[in-house]
PDB file of C-alpha atoms in Angstrom:
ATOM      1  CA  MET A1410     -13.607 -24.365  12.411  1.00 51.00           C
ATOM      2  CA  SER A1411     -12.152 -22.652  15.470  1.00 56.00           C
ATOM      3  CA  VAL A1412     -11.055 -19.029  15.250  1.00 60.00           C
ATOM      4  CA  LYS A1413      -7.273 -18.717  15.508  1.00 64.00           C
ATOM      5  CA  THR A1414      -6.762 -14.987  14.850  1.00 74.00           C
ATOM      6  CA  LEU A1415      -6.489 -12.800  17.933  1.00 69.00           C
ATOM      7  CA  GLY A1416      -8.158  -9.457  18.258  1.00 81.00           C
ATOM      8  CA  LEU A1417      -5.673  -6.831  19.427  1.00 84.00           C
ATOM      9  CA  ASP A1418      -6.462  -4.537  22.313  1.00 87.00           C
ATOM     10  CA  ASP A1419      -4.225  -1.516  22.875  1.00 90.00           C
ATOM     11  CA  ALA A1420      -1.811  -3.354  25.159  1.00 94.00           C
ATOM     12  CA  LEU A1421      -1.350  -6.271  22.783  1.00 90.00           C
ATOM     13  CA  HIS A1422      -0.941  -3.919  19.819  1.00 88.00           C
ATOM     14  CA  ARG A1423       1.813  -2.054  21.684  1.00 90.00           C
ATOM     15  CA  TYR A1424       3.490  -5.421  22.297  1.00 92.00           C
ATOM     16  CA  VAL A1425       3.309  -6.281  18.573  1.00 90.00           C
ATOM     17  CA  VAL A1426       4.845  -2.932  17.624  1.00 88.00           C
ATOM     18  CA  ALA A1427       7.534  -3.237  20.288  1.00 91.00           C
ATOM     19  CA  HIS A1428       8.546  -6.659  18.982  1.00 93.00           C
ATOM     20  CA  SER A1429       8.729  -5.724  15.302  1.00 91.00           C
ATOM     21  CA  ARG A1430      11.264  -3.591  13.457  1.00 89.00           C
ATOM     22  CA  PRO A1431      11.168  -0.252  15.309  1.00 89.00           C
ATOM     23  CA  ASP A1432      10.685   3.108  13.632  1.00 92.00           C
ATOM     24  CA  ASP A1433      13.906   5.004  13.016  1.00 95.00           C
ATOM     25  CA  ALA A1434      14.197   8.784  13.286  1.00 97.00           C
ATOM     26  CA  VAL A1435      12.838   9.410   9.777  1.00 98.00           C
ATOM     27  CA  LEU A1436       9.725   7.275  10.167  1.00 97.00           C
ATOM     28  CA  ALA A1437       9.109   8.666  13.638  1.00 96.00           C
ATOM     29  CA  SER A1438       9.357  12.174  12.190  1.00 97.00           C
ATOM     30  CA  VAL A1439       6.835  11.371   9.438  1.00 97.00           C
ATOM     31  CA  ALA A1440       4.397  10.028  12.015  1.00 96.00           C
ATOM     32  CA  ALA A1441       4.872  12.985  14.345  1.00 97.00           C
ATOM     33  CA  GLU A1442       4.518  15.574  11.576  1.00 97.00           C
ATOM     34  CA  THR A1443       1.360  13.881  10.339  1.00 97.00           C
ATOM     35  CA  ARG A1444      -0.167  13.863  13.819  1.00 96.00           C
ATOM     36  CA  ARG A1445       0.741  17.516  14.335  1.00 97.00           C
ATOM     37  CA  ARG A1446      -0.578  18.869  11.046  1.00 97.00           C
ATOM     38  CA  TRP A1447      -3.482  16.539  10.300  1.00 97.00           C
ATOM     39  CA  PRO A1448      -4.590  14.886  13.554  1.00 96.00           C
ATOM     40  CA  GLU A1449      -7.950  13.998  12.019  1.00 96.00           C
ATOM     41  CA  ARG A1450      -6.210  12.248   9.116  1.00 95.00           C
ATOM     42  CA  VAL A1451      -3.672  10.038  10.895  1.00 93.00           C
ATOM     43  CA  GLY A1452      -5.755   6.980  10.040  1.00 91.00           C
ATOM     44  CA  LEU A1453      -4.730   7.429   6.395  1.00 93.00           C
ATOM     45  CA  ALA A1454      -1.184   6.355   7.265  1.00 94.00           C
ATOM     46  CA  ILE A1455      -0.381   2.658   7.545  1.00 94.00           C
ATOM     47  CA  ALA A1456       0.301   1.100  10.939  1.00 92.00           C
ATOM     48  CA  PRO A1457       3.959   0.725  11.997  1.00 93.00           C
ATOM     49  CA  GLU A1458       3.825  -3.078  12.041  1.00 93.00           C
ATOM     50  CA  GLN A1459       2.381  -2.994   8.522  1.00 95.00           C
ATOM     51  CA  GLY A1460       5.230  -0.761   7.414  1.00 96.00           C
ATOM     52  CA  ALA A1461       7.764  -3.235   8.780  1.00 95.00           C
ATOM     53  CA  PHE A1462       5.945  -6.081   7.030  1.00 96.00           C
ATOM     54  CA  MET A1463       5.854  -4.277   3.695  1.00 97.00           C
ATOM     55  CA  GLU A1464       9.546  -3.411   3.842  1.00 97.00           C
ATOM     56  CA  LEU A1465      10.311  -7.075   4.468  1.00 97.00           C
ATOM     57  CA  LEU A1466       7.906  -8.116   1.692  1.00 97.00           C
ATOM     58  CA  ALA A1467       9.694  -5.864  -0.790  1.00 98.00           C
ATOM     59  CA  ARG A1468      13.040  -7.310   0.259  1.00 98.00           C
ATOM     60  CA  LEU A1469      11.899 -10.940   0.150  1.00 97.00           C
ATOM     61  CA  THR A1470      10.372 -10.571  -3.318  1.00 96.00           C
ATOM     62  CA  GLY A1471      13.519  -8.890  -4.650  1.00 97.00           C
ATOM     63  CA  ALA A1472      11.324  -6.183  -6.153  1.00 98.00           C
ATOM     64  CA  SER A1473      12.978  -3.691  -8.503  1.00 98.00           C
ATOM     65  CA  VAL A1474       9.945  -1.891  -9.965  1.00 98.00           C
ATOM     66  CA  ALA A1475       7.286  -0.846  -7.471  1.00 98.00           C
ATOM     67  CA  VAL A1476       4.152   1.266  -7.612  1.00 98.00           C
ATOM     68  CA  GLU A1477       2.258   2.934  -4.787  1.00 98.00           C
ATOM     69  CA  ILE A1478      -1.197   4.442  -5.283  1.00 98.00           C
ATOM     70  CA  GLY A1479      -1.996   6.723  -2.367  1.00 98.00           C
ATOM     71  CA  THR A1480       1.156   8.094  -0.738  1.00 98.00           C
ATOM     72  CA  PHE A1481      -0.228  10.540   1.869  1.00 97.00           C
ATOM     73  CA  THR A1482       2.725  11.829   3.945  1.00 98.00           C
ATOM     74  CA  GLY A1483       5.188   9.140   2.933  1.00 98.00           C
ATOM     75  CA  TYR A1484       5.417   6.529   5.691  1.00 98.00           C
ATOM     76  CA  SER A1485       4.531   3.569   3.464  1.00 98.00           C
ATOM     77  CA  SER A1486       6.651   4.779   0.551  1.00 98.00           C
ATOM     78  CA  ILE A1487       9.742   4.962   2.740  1.00 98.00           C
ATOM     79  CA  CYS A1488       9.170   1.395   3.918  1.00 98.00           C
ATOM     80  CA  LEU A1489       8.644   0.127   0.379  1.00 98.00           C
ATOM     81  CA  ALA A1490      11.614   1.972  -1.108  1.00 98.00           C
ATOM     82  CA  ARG A1491      13.936   0.737   1.618  1.00 98.00           C
ATOM     83  CA  GLY A1492      13.034  -2.858   0.837  1.00 98.00           C
ATOM     84  CA  LEU A1493      13.619  -2.650  -2.922  1.00 98.00           C
ATOM     85  CA  ALA A1494      16.560  -4.190  -4.709  1.00 97.00           C
ATOM     86  CA  GLU A1495      19.698  -2.062  -5.028  1.00 95.00           C
ATOM     87  CA  ASP A1496      18.646  -0.732  -8.440  1.00 94.00           C
ATOM     88  CA  GLY A1497      14.959  -0.528  -7.510  1.00 98.00           C
ATOM     89  CA  HIS A1498      12.624   2.384  -8.128  1.00 98.00           C
ATOM     90  CA  LEU A1499       9.265   3.304  -6.642  1.00 98.00           C
ATOM     91  CA  HIS A1500       6.580   5.229  -8.542  1.00 98.00           C
ATOM     92  CA  CYS A1501       4.179   7.029  -6.205  1.00 98.00           C
ATOM     93  CA  PHE A1502       0.777   8.416  -7.178  1.00 98.00           C
ATOM     94  CA  ASP A1503      -1.100  10.954  -5.071  1.00 98.00           C
ATOM     95  CA  ALA A1504      -3.385  13.932  -5.685  1.00 97.00           C
ATOM     96  CA  SER A1505      -2.247  16.119  -2.755  1.00 97.00           C
ATOM     97  CA  ALA A1506       0.749  18.433  -3.118  1.00 97.00           C
ATOM     98  CA  GLU A1507       0.388  19.408   0.550  1.00 97.00           C
ATOM     99  CA  TRP A1508       0.553  15.893   1.944  1.00 97.00           C
ATOM    100  CA  THR A1509       3.289  14.741  -0.399  1.00 98.00           C
ATOM    101  CA  ALA A1510       5.454  17.759   0.458  1.00 98.00           C
ATOM    102  CA  VAL A1511       5.983  16.038   3.815  1.00 98.00           C
ATOM    103  CA  ALA A1512       6.765  12.815   1.969  1.00 98.00           C
ATOM    104  CA  ARG A1513       9.313  14.535  -0.297  1.00 98.00           C
ATOM    105  CA  GLU A1514      11.079  16.099   2.678  1.00 98.00           C
ATOM    106  CA  HIS A1515      11.408  12.748   4.400  1.00 98.00           C
ATOM    107  CA  TRP A1516      12.426  10.891   1.244  1.00 98.00           C
ATOM    108  CA  GLU A1517      15.359  13.272   1.047  1.00 98.00           C
ATOM    109  CA  ARG A1518      16.177  12.838   4.730  1.00 97.00           C
ATOM    110  CA  ALA A1519      16.127   9.062   4.259  1.00 97.00           C
ATOM    111  CA  GLY A1520      18.377   9.275   1.193  1.00 97.00           C
ATOM    112  CA  LEU A1521      15.624   7.836  -0.991  1.00 98.00           C
ATOM    113  CA  ASP A1522      14.683  10.824  -3.142  1.00 95.00           C
ATOM    114  CA  GLN A1523      16.582   9.447  -6.161  1.00 97.00           C
ATOM    115  CA  ARG A1524      14.766   6.113  -5.881  1.00 97.00           C
ATOM    116  CA  ILE A1525      11.233   7.533  -5.828  1.00 98.00           C
ATOM    117  CA  THR A1526       9.257   9.345  -8.530  1.00 98.00           C
ATOM    118  CA  LEU A1527       6.102  11.193  -7.501  1.00 98.00           C
ATOM    119  CA  HIS A1528       3.275  11.399 -10.032  1.00 98.00           C
ATOM    120  CA  LEU A1529       1.110  14.216  -8.688  1.00 97.00           C
ATOM    121  CA  GLY A1530      -2.525  14.326  -9.791  1.00 96.00           C
ATOM    122  CA  ASP A1531      -5.412  11.960 -10.453  1.00 95.00           C
ATOM    123  CA  ALA A1532      -3.986   8.419 -10.446  1.00 96.00           C
ATOM    124  CA  HIS A1533      -6.792   7.187 -12.693  1.00 94.00           C
ATOM    125  CA  GLU A1534      -5.486   9.552 -15.373  1.00 95.00           C
ATOM    126  CA  GLN A1535      -1.760   9.221 -14.720  1.00 95.00           C
ATOM    127  CA  LEU A1536      -1.329   5.517 -13.988  1.00 96.00           C
ATOM    128  CA  PRO A1537      -1.966   4.076 -17.485  1.00 95.00           C
ATOM    129  CA  ALA A1538       0.530   6.409 -19.157  1.00 95.00           C
ATOM    130  CA  ALA A1539       3.141   5.862 -16.445  1.00 96.00           C
ATOM    131  CA  LEU A1540       2.837   2.073 -16.627  1.00 96.00           C
ATOM    132  CA  ALA A1541       3.197   2.199 -20.409  1.00 95.00           C
ATOM    133  CA  THR A1542       6.583   3.921 -20.086  1.00 94.00           C
ATOM    134  CA  LEU A1543       8.112   1.326 -17.747  1.00 95.00           C
ATOM    135  CA  ASP A1544      10.846  -0.784 -19.312  1.00 92.00           C
ATOM    136  CA  ALA A1545      10.143  -3.707 -16.958  1.00 96.00           C
ATOM    137  CA  PRO A1546       7.024  -5.229 -15.394  1.00 98.00           C
ATOM    138  CA  VAL A1547       5.848  -4.223 -11.931  1.00 98.00           C
ATOM    139  CA  ASP A1548       7.227  -6.474  -9.197  1.00 98.00           C
ATOM    140  CA  LEU A1549       5.308  -5.011  -6.273  1.00 98.00           C
ATOM    141  CA  ALA A1550       2.342  -2.658  -6.073  1.00 98.00           C
ATOM    142  CA  PHE A1551       0.502  -1.132  -3.132  1.00 98.00           C
ATOM    143  CA  ILE A1552      -3.037   0.200  -3.509  1.00 98.00           C
ATOM    144  CA  ASP A1553      -4.191   2.554  -0.767  1.00 97.00           C
ATOM    145  CA  ALA A1554      -6.210   5.334  -2.390  1.00 94.00           C
ATOM    146  CA  ASP A1555      -9.918   5.945  -3.061  1.00 93.00           C
ATOM    147  CA  LYS A1556     -11.740   2.734  -2.254  1.00 95.00           C
ATOM    148  CA  PRO A1557     -14.273   2.780  -5.138  1.00 96.00           C
ATOM    149  CA  GLY A1558     -11.282   3.096  -7.478  1.00 96.00           C
ATOM    150  CA  TYR A1559      -9.704  -0.183  -6.349  1.00 98.00           C
ATOM    151  CA  PRO A1560     -11.059  -2.325  -9.242  1.00 98.00           C
ATOM    152  CA  ALA A1561      -9.668   0.036 -11.882  1.00 97.00           C
ATOM    153  CA  TYR A1562      -6.255   0.248 -10.210  1.00 98.00           C
ATOM    154  CA  TYR A1563      -6.227  -3.532  -9.794  1.00 98.00           C
ATOM    155  CA  GLU A1564      -6.912  -4.219 -13.467  1.00 98.00           C
ATOM    156  CA  GLN A1565      -4.344  -1.677 -14.659  1.00 97.00           C
ATOM    157  CA  LEU A1566      -1.641  -3.046 -12.380  1.00 98.00           C
ATOM    158  CA  LEU A1567      -2.444  -6.699 -13.072  1.00 98.00           C
ATOM    159  CA  ALA A1568      -1.930  -6.087 -16.791  1.00 97.00           C
ATOM    160  CA  HIS A1569       1.634  -4.892 -16.070  1.00 97.00           C
ATOM    161  CA  LEU A1570       2.513  -7.238 -13.200  1.00 98.00           C
ATOM    162  CA  ALA A1571       5.493  -9.593 -13.345  1.00 98.00           C
ATOM    163  CA  PRO A1572       4.556 -13.317 -13.370  1.00 97.00           C
ATOM    164  CA  ASP A1573       5.704 -13.588  -9.749  1.00 96.00           C
ATOM    165  CA  GLY A1574       4.679 -10.055  -8.824  1.00 98.00           C
ATOM    166  CA  VAL A1575       2.484  -9.049  -5.898  1.00 98.00           C
ATOM    167  CA  ILE A1576      -0.266  -6.473  -5.514  1.00 98.00           C
ATOM    168  CA  ALA A1577      -0.831  -5.492  -1.884  1.00 98.00           C
ATOM    169  CA  VAL A1578      -4.183  -3.835  -1.178  1.00 98.00           C
ATOM    170  CA  ASP A1579      -4.846  -1.926   2.026  1.00 97.00           C
ATOM    171  CA  ASN A1580      -7.975  -1.559   4.165  1.00 96.00           C
ATOM    172  CA  THR A1581      -9.599  -4.732   2.865  1.00 97.00           C
ATOM    173  CA  LEU A1582     -11.382  -5.252   6.182  1.00 96.00           C
ATOM    174  CA  SER A1583     -12.682  -1.661   6.201  1.00 95.00           C
ATOM    175  CA  GLY A1584     -12.781  -1.450   9.980  1.00 92.00           C
ATOM    176  CA  GLY A1585     -14.664  -4.751  10.146  1.00 93.00           C
ATOM    177  CA  ARG A1586     -17.563  -3.330   8.147  1.00 94.00           C
ATOM    178  CA  VAL A1587     -17.032  -5.667   5.161  1.00 95.00           C
ATOM    179  CA  VAL A1588     -19.155  -8.302   6.930  1.00 94.00           C
ATOM    180  CA  ASP A1589     -22.110  -5.900   7.002  1.00 95.00           C
ATOM    181  CA  PRO A1590     -21.310  -2.726   5.042  1.00 94.00           C
ATOM    182  CA  GLY A1591     -24.638  -1.049   5.739  1.00 92.00           C
ATOM    183  CA  ASP A1592     -24.720   2.456   4.297  1.00 91.00           C
ATOM    184  CA  SER A1593     -20.921   2.888   4.181  1.00 92.00           C
ATOM    185  CA  ASP A1594     -19.912   3.554   0.579  1.00 94.00           C
ATOM    186  CA  ASP A1595     -16.276   2.643   1.242  1.00 94.00           C
ATOM    187  CA  ALA A1596     -17.177  -0.620   3.005  1.00 96.00           C
ATOM    188  CA  ARG A1597     -19.522  -1.614   0.192  1.00 97.00           C
ATOM    189  CA  ALA A1598     -16.808  -0.844  -2.362  1.00 97.00           C
ATOM    190  CA  ILE A1599     -14.224  -2.874  -0.451  1.00 97.00           C
ATOM    191  CA  ALA A1600     -16.589  -5.821   0.048  1.00 97.00           C
ATOM    192  CA  ALA A1601     -17.365  -5.859  -3.685  1.00 97.00           C
ATOM    193  CA  PHE A1602     -13.658  -5.641  -4.535  1.00 98.00           C
ATOM    194  CA  ASN A1603     -12.787  -8.500  -2.170  1.00 98.00           C
ATOM    195  CA  GLN A1604     -15.451 -10.673  -3.823  1.00 98.00           C
ATOM    196  CA  GLN A1605     -14.222  -9.716  -7.289  1.00 98.00           C
ATOM    197  CA  VAL A1606     -10.664 -10.751  -6.478  1.00 98.00           C
ATOM    198  CA  VAL A1607     -11.464 -14.028  -4.725  1.00 98.00           C
ATOM    199  CA  GLU A1608     -13.537 -15.046  -7.775  1.00 98.00           C
ATOM    200  CA  ASP A1609     -10.883 -13.983 -10.304  1.00 98.00           C
ATOM    201  CA  PRO A1610      -9.340 -17.143 -11.835  1.00 98.00           C
ATOM    202  CA  ARG A1611      -6.264 -15.199 -12.934  1.00 98.00           C
ATOM    203  CA  VAL A1612      -4.975 -14.667  -9.401  1.00 98.00           C
ATOM    204  CA  GLU A1613      -4.575 -16.148  -5.962  1.00 98.00           C
ATOM    205  CA  VAL A1614      -5.238 -13.988  -2.929  1.00 98.00           C
ATOM    206  CA  VAL A1615      -4.769 -14.084   0.820  1.00 98.00           C
ATOM    207  CA  LEU A1616      -6.447 -11.499   3.038  1.00 97.00           C
ATOM    208  CA  LEU A1617      -4.285 -10.958   6.104  1.00 95.00           C
ATOM    209  CA  PRO A1618      -5.753  -9.487   9.301  1.00 93.00           C
ATOM    210  CA  VAL A1619      -2.879  -6.998   9.511  1.00 92.00           C
ATOM    211  CA  ALA A1620      -3.910  -3.519  10.658  1.00 92.00           C
ATOM    212  CA  ASP A1621      -7.162  -2.792   8.727  1.00 93.00           C
ATOM    213  CA  GLY A1622      -6.742  -5.794   6.425  1.00 95.00           C
ATOM    214  CA  LEU A1623      -4.029  -6.314   3.825  1.00 97.00           C
ATOM    215  CA  SER A1624      -4.711  -8.467   0.763  1.00 98.00           C
ATOM    216  CA  LEU A1625      -1.785  -9.962  -1.136  1.00 98.00           C
ATOM    217  CA  ILE A1626      -2.615 -10.849  -4.741  1.00 98.00           C
ATOM    218  CA  SER A1627      -0.417 -12.638  -7.275  1.00 98.00           C
ATOM    219  CA  PRO A1628      -1.024 -14.162 -10.726  1.00 97.00           C
ATOM    220  CA  VAL A1629      -1.582 -17.905 -10.831  1.00 94.00           C
ATOM    221  CA  SER A1630       0.775 -19.892 -13.039  1.00 77.00           C
ATOM    222  CA  GLY A1631       0.022 -19.190 -16.670  1.00 57.00           C
ATOM    223  CA  ALA A1632      -2.537 -16.510 -15.881  1.00 50.00           C
ATOM    224  CA  ARG A1633      -0.650 -13.814 -17.738  1.00 43.00           C
ATOM    225  CA  ASP A1634      -0.884 -15.845 -20.929  1.00 47.00           C
ATOM    226  CA  GLN A1635      -4.656 -16.094 -20.500  1.00 49.00           C
ATOM    227  CA  ARG A1636      -5.240 -12.325 -20.443  1.00 44.00           C
TER     228      ARG A1636
END
């Protein structure tokens, strides 16, 4: 089988970004503030083309109830919230008050603060209780937190996912290290998670080579009745 996916050098990546939905002032401000305050952490934010894709994904799925695990400074949450249905709401989970203070500021600037609830603390502790209080299933979820925690988040979200819902999982290529994780704990965790999902008969999955890898997971027909 011939390889059809292009590797992106810097010039081609700039072309991709330039020919996707551009950042507005709010998203540009989030990115700039993140670079200024945490230059060594900018890799925790999603890529701009991924943000545009996720906003479109939220809109195309008509998602009303969304969950994000791992909010950082708010770039991805703004994209997700903007794509939700008119009555949609996004529940964000993050352990850092410092990082999410930037997110809160920009949610307000974007006029999204009433559409987003921040659950501050350990997501492993807070997620089950928060999911239990929802009055509707989750339409769209985004996992982008501690990599060894992916399986637990996945199982918790799958149990509350709408029949046509989607779980998007970030960093599923782990910088290309999933092929040979070596001594990287995160890469080993991601590789094990990817194998777990592709072998799970309850779901179908596609791993897209977007940014650092983005897996889209959805229940197969009738899978919810089998759980």
